[in-house]
Coordinates of C-alpha atoms in Angstrom, one line a residue:
M655 CA 62.1 -73.7 50.0
Q656 CA 65.4 -73.6 51.9
H657 CA 64.9 -77.3 52.8
L658 CA 64.6 -78.2 49.1
Y659 CA 67.7 -76.1 48.2
P660 CA 70.4 -78.6 49.6
G661 CA 69.1 -81.3 47.3
N662 CA 69.4 -79.0 44.3
L663 CA 72.9 -78.1 45.3
C664 CA 74.1 -81.7 45.3
L665 CA 74.2 -81.4 41.5
L666 CA 77.0 -79.1 41.8
F667 CA 79.2 -82.0 43.2
F668 CA 78.0 -84.6 40.5
I669 CA 78.4 -82.5 37.4
P670 CA 82.2 -82.0 37.6
L671 CA 82.6 -85.6 39.0
L672 CA 80.7 -86.7 35.9
I673 CA 82.9 -84.7 33.5
H674 CA 86.0 -86.1 35.3
V675 CA 84.8 -89.7 34.9
R676 CA 84.0 -89.3 31.2
Y677 CA 87.3 -87.5 30.5
S678 CA 89.2 -90.2 32.4
M679 CA 87.6 -92.9 30.3
G680 CA 88.4 -91.1 27.1
V681 CA 84.7 -90.5 26.2
Y682 CA 84.3 -86.8 26.7
C683 CA 80.6 -86.5 25.8
I684 CA 79.2 -83.2 26.5
S685 CA 75.8 -84.0 25.0
R686 CA 75.2 -86.7 27.8
I687 CA 76.2 -84.1 30.4
R688 CA 73.7 -81.6 28.9
A689 CA 71.0 -84.3 29.0
A690 CA 71.8 -85.0 32.7
R691 CA 71.6 -81.2 33.4
T692 CA 68.3 -80.9 31.7
A693 CA 66.7 -83.9 33.5
A694 CA 67.9 -82.4 36.8
Q695 CA 66.4 -79.0 36.0
R696 CA 63.1 -80.5 35.1
F697 CA 63.0 -82.3 38.3
T698 CA 64.0 -79.5 40.6
G699 CA 61.5 -77.2 38.6
F700 CA 58.8 -79.5 39.7
L701 CA 59.5 -79.5 43.4
P702 CA 58.2 -75.9 44.1
H703 CA 54.8 -76.9 43.1
L704 CA 54.5 -79.1 46.2
L705 CA 54.8 -76.0 48.3
P706 CA 51.8 -74.0 49.4
E707 CA 51.2 -70.4 48.2
S708 CA 52.2 -67.6 50.5
P709 CA 49.1 -66.5 52.5
R710 CA 50.6 -62.9 52.5
W711 CA 50.5 -62.9 48.7
L712 CA 47.1 -64.4 48.5
A713 CA 45.8 -61.8 51.0
T714 CA 47.3 -58.9 48.8
A715 CA 45.5 -60.5 45.8
G716 CA 42.2 -60.6 47.8
K717 CA 42.0 -64.3 48.1
W718 CA 41.0 -64.1 51.7
D719 CA 39.5 -67.6 52.2
E720 CA 42.5 -69.2 50.6
A721 CA 45.0 -67.1 52.6
A722 CA 43.1 -68.1 55.9
E723 CA 43.2 -71.8 54.9
V724 CA 46.9 -71.9 54.1
F725 CA 47.6 -69.8 57.3
K726 CA 45.9 -72.6 59.4
K727 CA 47.7 -75.3 57.6
L728 CA 50.9 -73.6 58.5
G729 CA 50.0 -73.8 62.2
G730 CA 47.9 -70.7 62.9
S731 CA 44.7 -70.8 65.0
K732 CA 41.3 -69.8 63.8
T733 CA 41.7 -66.7 66.0
Q734 CA 45.1 -65.8 64.5
A735 CA 43.8 -66.5 61.0
E736 CA 41.1 -63.8 61.7
E737 CA 43.7 -61.4 62.9
F738 CA 45.9 -62.2 59.9
R739 CA 43.0 -61.4 57.7
A740 CA 42.2 -58.0 59.3
K741 CA 45.9 -57.0 59.0
A742 CA 46.0 -58.2 55.4
S743 CA 43.1 -56.0 54.4
L744 CA 45.2 -53.0 55.5
T745 CA 48.2 -54.6 53.5
Q746 CA 46.0 -54.7 50.4
R747 CA 44.9 -51.1 50.9
D748 CA 48.6 -50.1 51.0
A749 CA 49.4 -52.1 48.0
A750 CA 46.7 -50.4 46.1
Q751 CA 48.2 -47.0 47.1
Q752 CA 51.5 -48.0 46.1
D753 CA 50.5 -49.3 42.7
R754 CA 49.7 -45.7 41.8
Q755 CA 53.3 -44.7 42.6
S756 CA 55.9 -45.1 40.0
R757 CA 58.8 -46.3 42.0
P758 CA 57.8 -47.5 45.5
I759 CA 61.2 -49.1 46.2
F760 CA 62.9 -45.8 46.0
Q761 CA 60.6 -44.1 48.5
K762 CA 62.3 -42.6 51.4
K763 CA 60.9 -45.4 53.7
W764 CA 62.5 -48.2 51.6
M765 CA 65.6 -46.3 50.2
K766 CA 68.1 -47.5 52.8
N767 CA 67.1 -51.2 52.1
T768 CA 67.2 -50.7 48.5
I769 CA 70.7 -48.9 48.4
M770 CA 72.0 -51.9 50.7
L771 CA 70.6 -54.6 48.5
Y772 CA 72.2 -53.1 45.3
I773 CA 75.5 -52.7 46.9
F774 CA 75.2 -56.2 48.2
R775 CA 74.2 -57.7 44.9
I776 CA 77.1 -56.0 43.1
F777 CA 79.8 -57.3 45.3
Q778 CA 78.6 -60.6 46.5
T779 CA 78.6 -61.8 42.8
I780 CA 82.4 -61.6 42.8
G781 CA 82.6 -63.8 45.9
Y782 CA 79.8 -66.2 45.4
Y783 CA 80.0 -66.9 41.7
G784 CA 83.6 -66.1 41.2
F785 CA 84.8 -69.3 42.9
G786 CA 82.6 -71.6 41.0
T787 CA 83.4 -69.9 37.8
L788 CA 87.1 -69.4 37.9
S789 CA 88.4 -72.1 40.3
P790 CA 89.1 -74.7 37.5
L791 CA 91.2 -71.8 35.7
V792 CA 93.0 -71.2 39.1
L793 CA 93.9 -74.9 39.2
A794 CA 95.0 -74.8 35.6
Q795 CA 97.2 -71.8 36.3
K796 CA 98.8 -73.7 39.2
G797 CA 99.8 -76.5 36.6
Y798 CA 97.1 -79.2 37.3
N799 CA 95.7 -80.9 34.3
I800 CA 91.9 -80.9 33.5
S801 CA 91.3 -84.3 35.0
H802 CA 92.9 -83.5 38.4
S803 CA 91.3 -80.0 38.4
L804 CA 87.9 -81.4 38.0
E805 CA 88.5 -84.0 40.6
Y806 CA 89.6 -81.5 43.2
I807 CA 86.7 -79.1 42.3
A808 CA 84.1 -81.9 42.5
L809 CA 85.5 -82.7 46.1
S810 CA 85.5 -79.1 47.0
F811 CA 81.9 -78.6 45.8
I812 CA 80.6 -81.1 48.5
G813 CA 80.6 -78.0 50.6
Y814 CA 77.7 -76.5 48.7
P815 CA 75.1 -79.0 49.8
L816 CA 76.5 -79.3 53.3
G817 CA 76.5 -75.7 53.8
A818 CA 72.8 -75.4 52.6
L819 CA 72.0 -78.1 55.1
L820 CA 74.0 -76.5 57.9
S821 CA 72.2 -73.2 57.4
V822 CA 68.9 -74.7 58.2
P823 CA 69.5 -74.7 62.0
L824 CA 71.9 -71.7 62.1
I825 CA 69.5 -69.4 60.3
E826 CA 67.0 -69.4 63.1
K827 CA 69.5 -69.1 65.9
I828 CA 71.8 -66.4 64.6
D829 CA 70.5 -63.1 63.4
R830 CA 70.4 -63.2 59.7
K831 CA 72.5 -60.0 59.1
W832 CA 75.4 -61.4 61.3
L833 CA 75.2 -64.8 59.8
V834 CA 75.6 -63.1 56.4
S835 CA 78.6 -61.2 57.7
A836 CA 80.3 -64.0 59.4
S837 CA 80.0 -66.3 56.5
A838 CA 81.2 -63.6 54.1
F839 CA 84.3 -63.2 56.3
G840 CA 84.9 -67.0 56.1
M841 CA 84.7 -66.8 52.2
G842 CA 87.2 -63.9 52.1
V843 CA 89.6 -65.9 54.4
F844 CA 89.4 -69.2 52.8
G845 CA 89.4 -67.8 49.3
I846 CA 92.8 -66.4 49.9
L847 CA 94.0 -69.7 51.4
F848 CA 92.7 -71.5 48.4
G849 CA 94.6 -69.1 46.2
M850 CA 97.7 -69.8 48.2
G851 CA 97.3 -73.5 48.2
T852 CA 100.2 -75.5 46.6
I853 CA 99.2 -79.2 47.3
A854 CA 96.1 -81.1 46.6
S855 CA 95.0 -81.5 50.2
M856 CA 95.2 -77.7 50.9
I857 CA 93.2 -77.0 47.6
I858 CA 90.5 -79.5 48.5
V859 CA 90.1 -78.5 52.2
F860 CA 90.2 -74.7 51.6
G861 CA 87.9 -75.2 48.7
F862 CA 85.4 -77.2 50.7
I863 CA 85.4 -74.8 53.5
Y864 CA 84.8 -71.8 51.0
T865 CA 81.8 -73.5 49.4
L866 CA 80.5 -74.5 52.8
C867 CA 80.6 -70.8 53.9
S868 CA 79.3 -69.5 50.6
N869 CA 76.0 -71.5 50.9
I870 CA 75.4 -70.4 54.4
F871 CA 76.0 -67.0 53.1
S872 CA 73.6 -67.4 50.2
N873 CA 70.7 -69.1 52.2
A874 CA 71.0 -66.6 55.1
F875 CA 70.8 -63.6 52.7
H876 CA 68.0 -64.9 50.5
V877 CA 65.9 -65.1 53.6
L878 CA 67.0 -61.7 54.8
Q879 CA 66.2 -59.9 51.6
A880 CA 62.7 -61.4 51.6
E881 CA 62.1 -59.9 55.0
I882 CA 63.2 -56.4 54.4
F883 CA 60.5 -55.4 52.0
P884 CA 56.6 -55.8 52.3
T885 CA 54.9 -58.5 50.2
E886 CA 53.5 -56.0 47.7
I887 CA 56.9 -54.7 46.6
R888 CA 59.3 -57.6 47.4
A889 CA 59.4 -59.0 43.9
T890 CA 60.1 -55.7 42.4
A891 CA 62.8 -54.9 45.0
T892 CA 64.6 -58.2 44.9
G893 CA 64.2 -58.8 41.1
A894 CA 65.6 -55.4 40.2
A895 CA 68.7 -56.0 42.5
Y896 CA 69.1 -59.5 41.1
S897 CA 69.2 -58.1 37.5
V898 CA 72.3 -56.0 38.7
S899 CA 73.8 -59.1 40.0
R900 CA 73.5 -60.8 36.6
L901 CA 75.1 -57.9 34.9
M902 CA 77.9 -58.1 37.4
S903 CA 78.4 -61.8 36.6
G904 CA 78.9 -60.9 32.9
L905 CA 81.6 -58.3 33.8
M906 CA 83.3 -60.5 36.4
P907 CA 85.5 -62.6 34.1
F908 CA 86.8 -59.4 32.5
I909 CA 87.8 -58.0 35.9
L910 CA 89.3 -61.1 37.6
L911 CA 90.8 -63.1 34.6
P912 CA 93.5 -60.5 33.9
V913 CA 94.5 -60.4 37.6
L914 CA 94.7 -64.1 37.6
E915 CA 96.8 -64.2 34.4
H916 CA 99.3 -61.4 35.3
Q917 CA 99.3 -61.4 39.2
G918 CA 98.3 -64.9 40.2
A919 CA 95.6 -66.6 42.1
T920 CA 96.4 -65.1 45.6
T921 CA 96.0 -61.6 44.3
M922 CA 92.8 -62.5 42.6
F923 CA 91.3 -63.9 45.7
A924 CA 92.6 -61.0 47.7
I925 CA 90.2 -58.8 45.4
V926 CA 87.4 -61.3 46.1
A927 CA 88.1 -60.8 49.9
L928 CA 88.0 -57.0 49.5
A929 CA 84.6 -57.4 47.8
M930 CA 83.4 -59.5 50.8
I931 CA 84.7 -56.8 53.2
I932 CA 82.4 -54.3 51.4
V933 CA 79.6 -56.8 51.7
I934 CA 80.2 -57.1 55.4
L935 CA 80.2 -53.4 55.9
D936 CA 77.2 -52.9 53.7
I937 CA 75.1 -55.7 55.7
S938 CA 76.4 -54.6 59.2
L939 CA 75.7 -50.9 58.8
L940 CA 72.6 -50.9 56.5
A941 CA 70.6 -54.2 57.0
P942 CA 67.9 -54.5 59.8
R943 CA 67.8 -57.2 62.2
T944 CA 65.0 -59.6 61.3
T945 CA 65.5 -62.9 63.1
G946 CA 62.5 -63.6 65.4
R947 CA 60.6 -60.7 64.2
S948 CA 57.4 -60.6 62.1
L949 CA 57.2 -58.8 58.9
E950 CA 54.8 -56.2 60.5
H951 CA 57.4 -55.5 63.3
I952 CA 60.2 -55.0 60.7
E953 CA 58.0 -52.7 58.4
N954 CA 56.8 -50.7 61.3
A955 CA 60.3 -50.1 62.6
Y956 CA 60.5 -47.5 59.7
D957 CA 57.4 -45.8 60.9
D958 CA 56.3 -43.8 63.9
A959 CA 53.8 -46.4 64.8
P960 CA 54.7 -48.9 67.5
P961 CA 55.8 -52.4 66.1
I962 CA 53.4 -55.3 66.1
R963 CA 54.4 -58.6 67.6
A964 CA 53.8 -61.9 65.8
D965 CA 50.7 -62.4 67.8
G966 CA 49.1 -59.2 66.5
V967 CA 49.5 -57.2 69.8
E968 CA 51.2 -53.8 69.6
A969 CA 54.4 -53.5 71.5
T970 CA 56.3 -50.6 72.9
K971 CA 59.6 -49.6 71.1

């Protein structure tokens, strides 16, 4: 899925550019922009159907043969497929036990990851969504007209698809938690520089680097959050935290717009940087290391049992 994401993010560049072109021509037609957005959504909504179903999910649903077939298509040998099936049967048994429990994500075993995820979701919203939502208002506050603002924002948004592409090699070479922390630091620094920018070149360059960092940040964390919970509770854990993020998105303009109006863009982005510092501390202190480790290894790190390597062999701690 992360390989499909860069193409999807290209739309973030074309939408403000389309608005800019229509506005410059004197034919500001929002209905055509909505039609383009709807067509793009239908196209990108079809792409996930090209992906195979997760063999782990198929196994927890009791679809052993399908799970083993997908596992082999993804490069696993017949022996590894049998080992996977044996481990998956234990996973299904654990899932059945957890279904009888009211709130598995708040068990002691997963509480640390749950708290980390909720803190992250609250504060990352300010940094990741704040820029795209409020940057046109920042430029308006600096005195740029709507045509120039949309042009500069369109050029800045090129960083979104390029950041998503750059994350593909980085995400396997740098541990996820440190990649999230480093990119969050970049967002804090270049957000402040964007707010301080007084000429078009500074605004475009710093905006571009900000969006580049923000999509490395987003891709790395979406992979990280999928690895810190087992398959049977992953959707509940990440979905509940995401709902908190959406609530924060609704509150964000009421927090940042008064600061922008009364204190200016630099102060507003200083608040964004503070939110990213909280994110860095949260991820650095509470998130587990996941890169190069199997889900069984990560899960067993919370137990007294020895971790299991990707080849199914127990390893010493």
